[in-house]
Coordinates of C-alpha atoms in Angstrom, one line a residue:
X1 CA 76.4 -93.8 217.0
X2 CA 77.2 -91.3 220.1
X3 CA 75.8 -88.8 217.8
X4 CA 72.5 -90.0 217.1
X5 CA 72.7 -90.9 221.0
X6 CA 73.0 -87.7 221.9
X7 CA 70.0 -86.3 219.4
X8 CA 67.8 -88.7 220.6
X9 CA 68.7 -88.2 224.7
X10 CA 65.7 -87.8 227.0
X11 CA 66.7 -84.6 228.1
X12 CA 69.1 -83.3 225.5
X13 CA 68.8 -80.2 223.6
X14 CA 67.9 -81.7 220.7
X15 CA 65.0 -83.1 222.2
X16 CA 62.4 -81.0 220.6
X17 CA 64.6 -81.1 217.0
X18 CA 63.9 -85.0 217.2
X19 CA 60.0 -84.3 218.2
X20 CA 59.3 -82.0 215.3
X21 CA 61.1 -83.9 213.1
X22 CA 59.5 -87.2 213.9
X23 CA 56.1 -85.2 214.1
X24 CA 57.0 -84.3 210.0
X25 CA 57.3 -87.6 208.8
X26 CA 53.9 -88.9 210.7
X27 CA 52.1 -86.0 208.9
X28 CA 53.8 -87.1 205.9
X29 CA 53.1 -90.7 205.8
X30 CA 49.4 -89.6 206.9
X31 CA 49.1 -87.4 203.8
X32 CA 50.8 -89.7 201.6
X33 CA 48.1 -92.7 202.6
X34 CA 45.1 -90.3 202.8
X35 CA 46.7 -89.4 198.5
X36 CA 47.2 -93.6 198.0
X37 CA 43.7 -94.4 198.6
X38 CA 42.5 -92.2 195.8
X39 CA 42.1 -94.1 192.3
X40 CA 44.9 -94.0 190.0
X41 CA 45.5 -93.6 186.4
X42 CA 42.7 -91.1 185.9
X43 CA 43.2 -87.9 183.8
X44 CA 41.7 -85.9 181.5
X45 CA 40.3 -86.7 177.9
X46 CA 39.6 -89.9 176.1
X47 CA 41.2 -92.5 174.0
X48 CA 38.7 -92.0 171.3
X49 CA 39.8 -89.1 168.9
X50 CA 36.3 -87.8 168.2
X51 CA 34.8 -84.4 168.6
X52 CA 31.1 -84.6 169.8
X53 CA 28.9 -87.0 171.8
X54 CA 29.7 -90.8 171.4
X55 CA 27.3 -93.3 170.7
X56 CA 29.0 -96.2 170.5
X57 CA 32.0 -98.2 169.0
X58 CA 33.6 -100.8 168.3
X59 CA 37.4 -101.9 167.1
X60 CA 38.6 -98.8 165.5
X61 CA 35.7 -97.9 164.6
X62 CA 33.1 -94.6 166.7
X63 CA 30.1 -93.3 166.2
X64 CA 29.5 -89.8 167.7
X65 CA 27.2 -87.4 167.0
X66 CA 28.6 -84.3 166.0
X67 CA 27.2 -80.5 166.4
X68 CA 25.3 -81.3 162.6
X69 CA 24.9 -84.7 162.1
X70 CA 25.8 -88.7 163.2
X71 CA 29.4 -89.6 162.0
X72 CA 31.1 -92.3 162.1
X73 CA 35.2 -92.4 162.4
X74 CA 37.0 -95.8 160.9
X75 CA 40.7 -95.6 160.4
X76 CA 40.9 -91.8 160.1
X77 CA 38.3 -92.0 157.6
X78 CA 34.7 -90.0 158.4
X79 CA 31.6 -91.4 157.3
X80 CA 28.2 -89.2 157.7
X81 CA 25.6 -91.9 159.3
X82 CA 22.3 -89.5 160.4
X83 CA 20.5 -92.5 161.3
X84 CA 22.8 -95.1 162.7
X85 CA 22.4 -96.3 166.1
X86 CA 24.9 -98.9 166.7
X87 CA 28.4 -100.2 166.0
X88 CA 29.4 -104.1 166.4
X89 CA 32.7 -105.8 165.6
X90 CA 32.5 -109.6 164.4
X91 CA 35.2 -111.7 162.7
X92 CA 36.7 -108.6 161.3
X93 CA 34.3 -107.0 160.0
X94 CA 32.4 -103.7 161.8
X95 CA 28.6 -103.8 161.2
X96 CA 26.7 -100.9 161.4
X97 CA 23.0 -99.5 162.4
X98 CA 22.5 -97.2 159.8
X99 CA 19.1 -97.1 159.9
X100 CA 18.4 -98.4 156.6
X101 CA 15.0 -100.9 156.4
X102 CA 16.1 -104.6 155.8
X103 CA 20.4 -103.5 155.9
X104 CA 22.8 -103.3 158.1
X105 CA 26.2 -101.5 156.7
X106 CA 29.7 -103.0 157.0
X107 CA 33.4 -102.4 156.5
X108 CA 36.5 -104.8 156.2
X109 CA 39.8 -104.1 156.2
X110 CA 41.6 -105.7 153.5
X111 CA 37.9 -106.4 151.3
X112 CA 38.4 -104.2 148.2
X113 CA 35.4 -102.2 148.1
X114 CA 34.5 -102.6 151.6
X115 CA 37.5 -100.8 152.8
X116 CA 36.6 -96.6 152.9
X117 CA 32.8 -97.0 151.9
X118 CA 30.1 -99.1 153.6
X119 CA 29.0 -101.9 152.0
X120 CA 25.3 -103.2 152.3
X121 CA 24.5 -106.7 153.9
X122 CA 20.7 -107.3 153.2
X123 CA 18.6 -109.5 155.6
X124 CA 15.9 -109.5 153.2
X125 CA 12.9 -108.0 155.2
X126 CA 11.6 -104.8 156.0
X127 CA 12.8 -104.7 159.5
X128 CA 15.3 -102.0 160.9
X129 CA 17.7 -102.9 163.4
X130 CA 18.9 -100.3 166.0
X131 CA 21.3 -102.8 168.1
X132 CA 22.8 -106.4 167.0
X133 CA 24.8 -108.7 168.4
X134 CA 26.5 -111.9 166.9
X135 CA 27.6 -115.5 168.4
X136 CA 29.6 -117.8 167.1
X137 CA 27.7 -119.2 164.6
X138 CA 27.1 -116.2 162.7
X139 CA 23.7 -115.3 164.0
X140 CA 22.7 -112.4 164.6
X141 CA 20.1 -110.8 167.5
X142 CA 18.9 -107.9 166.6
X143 CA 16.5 -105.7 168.5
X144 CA 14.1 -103.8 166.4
X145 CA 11.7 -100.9 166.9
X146 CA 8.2 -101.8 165.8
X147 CA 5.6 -98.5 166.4
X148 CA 6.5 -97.9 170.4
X149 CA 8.2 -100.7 171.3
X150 CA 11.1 -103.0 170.6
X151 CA 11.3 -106.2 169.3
X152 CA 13.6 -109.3 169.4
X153 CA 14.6 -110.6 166.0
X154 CA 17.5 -112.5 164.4
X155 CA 19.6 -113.6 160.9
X156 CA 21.9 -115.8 159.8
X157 CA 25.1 -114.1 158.5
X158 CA 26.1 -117.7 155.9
X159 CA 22.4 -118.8 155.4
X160 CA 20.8 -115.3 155.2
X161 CA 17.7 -117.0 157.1
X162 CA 15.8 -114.5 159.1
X163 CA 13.5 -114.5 162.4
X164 CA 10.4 -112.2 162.4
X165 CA 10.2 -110.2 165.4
X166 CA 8.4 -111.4 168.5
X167 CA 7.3 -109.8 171.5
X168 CA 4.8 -111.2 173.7
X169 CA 4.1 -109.1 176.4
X170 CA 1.9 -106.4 177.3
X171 CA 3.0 -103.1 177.5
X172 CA 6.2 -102.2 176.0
X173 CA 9.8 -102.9 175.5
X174 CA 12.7 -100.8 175.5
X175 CA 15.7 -102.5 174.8
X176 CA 19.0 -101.3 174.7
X177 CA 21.6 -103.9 175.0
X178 CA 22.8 -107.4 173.8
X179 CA 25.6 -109.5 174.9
X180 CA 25.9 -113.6 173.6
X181 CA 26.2 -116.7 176.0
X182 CA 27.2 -120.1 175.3
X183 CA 23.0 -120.8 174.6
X184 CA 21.7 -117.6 173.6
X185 CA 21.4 -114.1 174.4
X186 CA 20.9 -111.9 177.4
X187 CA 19.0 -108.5 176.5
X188 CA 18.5 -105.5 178.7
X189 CA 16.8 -102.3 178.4
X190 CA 13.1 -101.7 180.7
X191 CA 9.6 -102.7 180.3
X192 CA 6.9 -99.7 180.0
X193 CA 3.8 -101.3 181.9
X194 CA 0.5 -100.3 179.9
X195 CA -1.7 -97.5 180.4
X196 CA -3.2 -97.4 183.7
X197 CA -1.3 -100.6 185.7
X198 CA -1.9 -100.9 188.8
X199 CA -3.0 -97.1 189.1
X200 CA 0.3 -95.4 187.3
X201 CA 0.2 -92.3 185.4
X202 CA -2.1 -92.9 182.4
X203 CA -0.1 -90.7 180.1
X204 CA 3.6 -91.8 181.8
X205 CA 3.6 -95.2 182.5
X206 CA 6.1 -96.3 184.7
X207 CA 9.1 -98.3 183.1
X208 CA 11.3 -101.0 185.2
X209 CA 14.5 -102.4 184.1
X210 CA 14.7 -105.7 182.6
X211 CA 16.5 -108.2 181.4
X212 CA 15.5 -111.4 178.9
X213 CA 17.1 -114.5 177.4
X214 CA 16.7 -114.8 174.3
X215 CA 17.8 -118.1 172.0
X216 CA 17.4 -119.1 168.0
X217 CA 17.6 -122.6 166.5
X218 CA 17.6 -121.1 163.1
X219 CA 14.2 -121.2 162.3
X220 CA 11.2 -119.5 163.4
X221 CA 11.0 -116.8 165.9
X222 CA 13.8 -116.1 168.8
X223 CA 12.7 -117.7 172.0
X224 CA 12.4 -114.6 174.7
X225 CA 12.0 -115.2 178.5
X226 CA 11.9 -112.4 181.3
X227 CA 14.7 -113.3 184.1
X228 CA 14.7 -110.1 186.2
X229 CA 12.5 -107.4 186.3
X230 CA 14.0 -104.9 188.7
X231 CA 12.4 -101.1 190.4
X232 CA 11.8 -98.5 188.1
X233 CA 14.6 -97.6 185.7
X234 CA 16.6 -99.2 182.5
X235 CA 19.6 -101.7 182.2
X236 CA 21.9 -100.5 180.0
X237 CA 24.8 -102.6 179.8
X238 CA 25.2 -106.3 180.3
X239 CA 29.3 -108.2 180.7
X240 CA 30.7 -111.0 181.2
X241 CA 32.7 -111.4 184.5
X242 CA 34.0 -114.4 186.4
X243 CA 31.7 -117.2 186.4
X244 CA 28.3 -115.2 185.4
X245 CA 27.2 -111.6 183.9
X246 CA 26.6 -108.8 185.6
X247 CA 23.5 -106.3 184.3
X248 CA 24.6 -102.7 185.3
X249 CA 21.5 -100.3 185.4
X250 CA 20.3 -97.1 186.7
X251 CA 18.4 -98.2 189.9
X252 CA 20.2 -101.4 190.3
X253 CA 22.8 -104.1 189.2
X254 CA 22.4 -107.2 189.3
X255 CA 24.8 -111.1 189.1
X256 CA 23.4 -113.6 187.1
X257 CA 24.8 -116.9 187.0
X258 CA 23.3 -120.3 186.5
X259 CA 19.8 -118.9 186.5
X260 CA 20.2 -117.5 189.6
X261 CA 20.0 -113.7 190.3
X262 CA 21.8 -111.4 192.6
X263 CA 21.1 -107.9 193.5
X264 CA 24.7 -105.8 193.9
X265 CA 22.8 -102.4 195.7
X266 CA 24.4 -100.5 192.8
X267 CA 23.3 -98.1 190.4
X268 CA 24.9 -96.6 187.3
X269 CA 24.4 -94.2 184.3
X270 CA 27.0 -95.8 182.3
X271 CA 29.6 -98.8 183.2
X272 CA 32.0 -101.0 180.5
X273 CA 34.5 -104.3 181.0
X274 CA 38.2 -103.7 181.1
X275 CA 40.9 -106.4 179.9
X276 CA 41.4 -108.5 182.9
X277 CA 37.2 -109.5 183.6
X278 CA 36.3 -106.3 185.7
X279 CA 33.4 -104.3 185.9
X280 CA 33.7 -100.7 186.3
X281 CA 30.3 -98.9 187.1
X282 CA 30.1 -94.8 187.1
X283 CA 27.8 -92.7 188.8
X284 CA 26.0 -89.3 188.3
X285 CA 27.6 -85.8 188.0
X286 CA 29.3 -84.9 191.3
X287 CA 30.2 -88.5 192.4
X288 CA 33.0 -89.6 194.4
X289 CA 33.9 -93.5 193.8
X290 CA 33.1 -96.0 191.3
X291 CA 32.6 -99.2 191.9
X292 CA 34.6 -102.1 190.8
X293 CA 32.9 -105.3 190.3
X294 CA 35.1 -108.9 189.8
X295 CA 33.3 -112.3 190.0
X296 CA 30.4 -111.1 192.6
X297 CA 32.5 -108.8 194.8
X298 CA 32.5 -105.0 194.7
X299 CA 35.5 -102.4 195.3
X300 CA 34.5 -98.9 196.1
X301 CA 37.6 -96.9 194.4
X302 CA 37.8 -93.2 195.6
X303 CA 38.1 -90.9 193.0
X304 CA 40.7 -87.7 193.2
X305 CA 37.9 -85.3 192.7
X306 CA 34.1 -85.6 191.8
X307 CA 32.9 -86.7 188.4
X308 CA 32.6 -83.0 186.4
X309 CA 30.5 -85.2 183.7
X310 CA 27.4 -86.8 183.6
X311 CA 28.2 -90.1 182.0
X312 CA 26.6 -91.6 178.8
X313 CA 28.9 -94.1 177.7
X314 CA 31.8 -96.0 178.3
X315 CA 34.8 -98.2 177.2
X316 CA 38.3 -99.9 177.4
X317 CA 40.5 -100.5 174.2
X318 CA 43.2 -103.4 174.5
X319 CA 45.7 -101.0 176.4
X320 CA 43.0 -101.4 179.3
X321 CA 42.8 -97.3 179.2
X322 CA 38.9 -96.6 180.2
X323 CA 37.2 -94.0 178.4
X324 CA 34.2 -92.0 179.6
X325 CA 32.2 -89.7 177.9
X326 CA 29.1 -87.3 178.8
X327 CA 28.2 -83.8 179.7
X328 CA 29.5 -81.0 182.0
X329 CA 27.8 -78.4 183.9
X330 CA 27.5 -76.3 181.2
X331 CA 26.1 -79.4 178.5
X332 CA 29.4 -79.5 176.7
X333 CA 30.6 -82.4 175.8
X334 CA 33.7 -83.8 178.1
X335 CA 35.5 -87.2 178.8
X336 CA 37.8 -88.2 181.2
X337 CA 39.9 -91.5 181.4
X338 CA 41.3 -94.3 183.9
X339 CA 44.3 -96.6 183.1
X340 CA 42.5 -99.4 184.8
X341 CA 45.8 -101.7 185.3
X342 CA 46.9 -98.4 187.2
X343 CA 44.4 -99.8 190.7
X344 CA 46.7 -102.6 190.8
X345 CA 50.5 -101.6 189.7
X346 CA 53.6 -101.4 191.7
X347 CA 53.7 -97.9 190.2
X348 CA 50.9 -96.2 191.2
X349 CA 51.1 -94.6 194.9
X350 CA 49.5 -97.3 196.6
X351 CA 52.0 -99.6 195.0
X352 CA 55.0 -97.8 196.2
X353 CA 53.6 -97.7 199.5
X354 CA 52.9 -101.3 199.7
X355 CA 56.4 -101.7 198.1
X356 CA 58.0 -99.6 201.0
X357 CA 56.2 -101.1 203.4
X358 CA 57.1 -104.7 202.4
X359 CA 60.5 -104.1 202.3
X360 CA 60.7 -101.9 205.3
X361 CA 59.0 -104.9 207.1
X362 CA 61.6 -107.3 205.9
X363 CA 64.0 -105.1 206.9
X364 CA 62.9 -104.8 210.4
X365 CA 62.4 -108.8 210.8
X366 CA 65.9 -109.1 209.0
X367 CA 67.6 -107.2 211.8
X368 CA 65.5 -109.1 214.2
X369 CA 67.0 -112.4 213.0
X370 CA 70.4 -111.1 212.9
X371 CA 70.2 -110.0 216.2
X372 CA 68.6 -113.2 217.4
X373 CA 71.4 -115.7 215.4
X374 CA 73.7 -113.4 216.9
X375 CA 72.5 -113.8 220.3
X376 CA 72.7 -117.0 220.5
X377 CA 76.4 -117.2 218.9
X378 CA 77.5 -115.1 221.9
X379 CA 75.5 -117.7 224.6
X380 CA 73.8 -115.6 225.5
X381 CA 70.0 -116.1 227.5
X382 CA 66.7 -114.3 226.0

C-alpha cells in the first residue's frame, strides 16, 4: 500500500497524475449516465417484412399498401386486397376488410381451402365493414361507412344474426377504432359537428375526438353512448392497461376506468400495447421522447435521436419488439423499432449501471461492516 500512498500524497509528484486521472473517470461516469438515460433497444427497420405503407395487421398476417395496389402478406403468401381496410385475428382465424358489400374475407391455417386463398363469410346484408372487432361470444362490432359518416353495426359469427347500423347523432362520425370489454365495446375515431355549429367553417366543420360504448344483446341495433368528447382532433387507438383503457389520440389521451375519465396531457399520431400491459405513445417528426403509459402513470423515455418518421401506425409481436412505421422527410416510407423489454433489462446501459452501482454499494457497506466487527474484536472505542 506505500505505493498507492505515495501516488495519492498531498504534495507528492504524482499529485496532479491522481487529479487528471480522477478528473477521467468523473467525465466518464457523467457521459456514461448522460448515454443510460436515452431509451434502449431502438434500431432501425421493422419486424414486419413488408415493402410499402402498413395499414394494419394482425397474427402473421399485414396489410400494406404497396407503390400499385393494397396487399396483403399471410405466411409468405401475397394476396392483392385494393379495397381492404382492416385486418383482425379471432380464434384462429384472420378476418379481413376487403371491401366487399355484405363479406368479410378470412383465412385459417389448417382449414383446407381456407389456407392460401380467402374464403368469404357472408353477414347477409348490404353493409360494408371497414373495421371489426370480436368478443368472446363471437360477435362482431363493425363500424360501417354509410354516405359521410360511420356507423356502428354488429353480427353473430355462430347465429349469423345481424344489427342494422345506428347512429343517432347530428353531424358526423368518423370512426376508426374498436377494442372489446367485459360488457361491450369502446369505439374511437372524432365527431364532425354539422354545417355551421356554433359559427365554424361552413365548408370545414370542425371534428373533435371521441370515444363511445357500444353493447349488443343479439338483437336489434347496437346500443351507442358518447363517454368523452375531447378538443379538436381524432382518437385512434384504444388498449387495455392496468385496471382501465387508455384512448390515445392526436390532441389528447385520455384513462377510462369505471366510467370515469382522465385526461393524461398527451398527444399522439400513432401508439400500440406491448406484452407486459404498457402503453407506448409516439409523437410527430422530429420528436425526442415517447411516452410510456402503465396503469395511469406516464414515463417520458428519451430517445437517442429525433424521430426521422412521421408515424402512422404501430405494433408489438409476442417477442415484445415494437414496430413503427410512417414517412421520412422525403415521403418515403421508413420504420424504425424498440425492443420494449430493453427499458427494463439488466442488459441495457441503465441496467449495467444500476447493476454496478448496487454492487459497488454493497461493496462499500461490506467493508464498512468488516471494519466495524473488526473494531470491536480489537476493543476498541468508536
Amino acid at each position: 500500500m506505500s505505493g498507492w500512498r505515495r501516488l495519492l500524497e498531498e504534495e507528492s509528484e504524482h499529485q496532479w497524475l491522481s487529479f487528471a486521472a480522477f478528473s477521467i473517470i468523473v467525465i466518464i461516469g457523467a457521459v456514461l449516465i448522460d448515454w443510460s438515460s436515452d431509451l434502449s433497444g431502438v434500431r432501425q427497420g421493422s419486424s414486419l417484412d413488408v415493402e410499402g405503407t402498413v395499414i394494419d395487421s394482425a397474427g402473421d398476417s399485414v396489410l400494406y399498401q404497396s407503390e400499385d395496389t393494397k396487399i396483403i402478406s399471410h405466411n409468405g403468401n401475397e394476396f392483392p386486397a385494393t379495397f381492404a381496410t382492416c385486418l383482425e385475428e379471432h380464434e384462429g382465424r384472420i378476418y379481413a376488410c376487403l371491401g366487399n358489400k355484405g363479406t368479410l374475407g378470412y383465412i385459417e391455417d389448417g382449414n383446407e381451402g381456407c389456407e392460401t386463398t380467402w374464403c368469404e363469410f357472408d353477414f347477409g346484408t348490404n353493409l360494408t365493414a371497414t373495421h371489426i372487432s370480436a368478443d368472446e361470444d363471437n360477435q362482431f362490432l363493425m363500424i360501417v361507412q354509410t354516405g359521410t359518416s360511420d356507423s356502428i353495426a354488429a353480427v353473430s359469427i355462430t347465429e349469423s344474426a345481424i344489427a342494422e347500423p345506428i347512429s343517432d347523432f347530428e353531424g358526423a362520425m368518423h370512426l376508426d377504432t374498436l377494442h372489446p370489454t367485459s360488457d361491450g365495446w369502446l369505439v374511437g375515431g372524432s365527431w364532425q359537428a354539422p354545417p355551421n355549429w356554433l359559427g365554424s367553417n361552413p365548408t370545414s366543420p370542425p371534428r373533435y375526438e371521441l370515444v363511445l360504448h357500444s353493447s349488443w344483446d343479439g338483437t336489434g341495433s347496437p346500443s351507442i353512448e358518447i363517454i368523452h368528447m375531447g378538443d379538436e382532433g381524432t382518437i385512434h387507438g384504444i388498449y387495455p392497461t392496468g385496471n382501465g383503457y387508455v384512448a390515445t389520440g392526436t390532441s389528447d389521451t385520455v384513462f377510462i376506468s369505471d366510467g370515469e375519465i382522465n385526461s393524461l396531457g398527451l398527444s399522439s399520431h400513432a401508439a400500440t400495447n406491448d406484452q407486459n400491459g404498457n402503453v407506448w405513445l409516439f409523437g410527430g417528426m422530429g420528436s425526442t421522447t415517447v411516452a410510456v403509459i402503465y396503469d395511469d402513470k406516464v414515463s417520458i423515455e428519451k430517445l437517442p435521436e429525433p424521430l426521422q418518421i412521421l408515424p402512422n401506425y404501430a405494433t408489438c409481436d409476442d417477442n415484445g419488439m415494437i414496430s413503427v412505421h410512417g414517412s421520412d422527410y422525403s415521403d418515403d416510407t421508413s420504420s424504425f423499432s424498440i425492443d420494449s423489454n430493453a427499458r427494463t433489462s439488466f442488459t441495457s446501459l441503465r441496467g449495467i449501471l444500476d447493476l454496478g452501482f448496487i454492487l459497488i454499494s454493497v461493496m462499500i457497506l461490506s467493508i464498512m461492516g468488516w471494519n466495524v466487527i473488526d473494531a470491536i474484536r480489537r476493543g476498541e472505542v468508536f
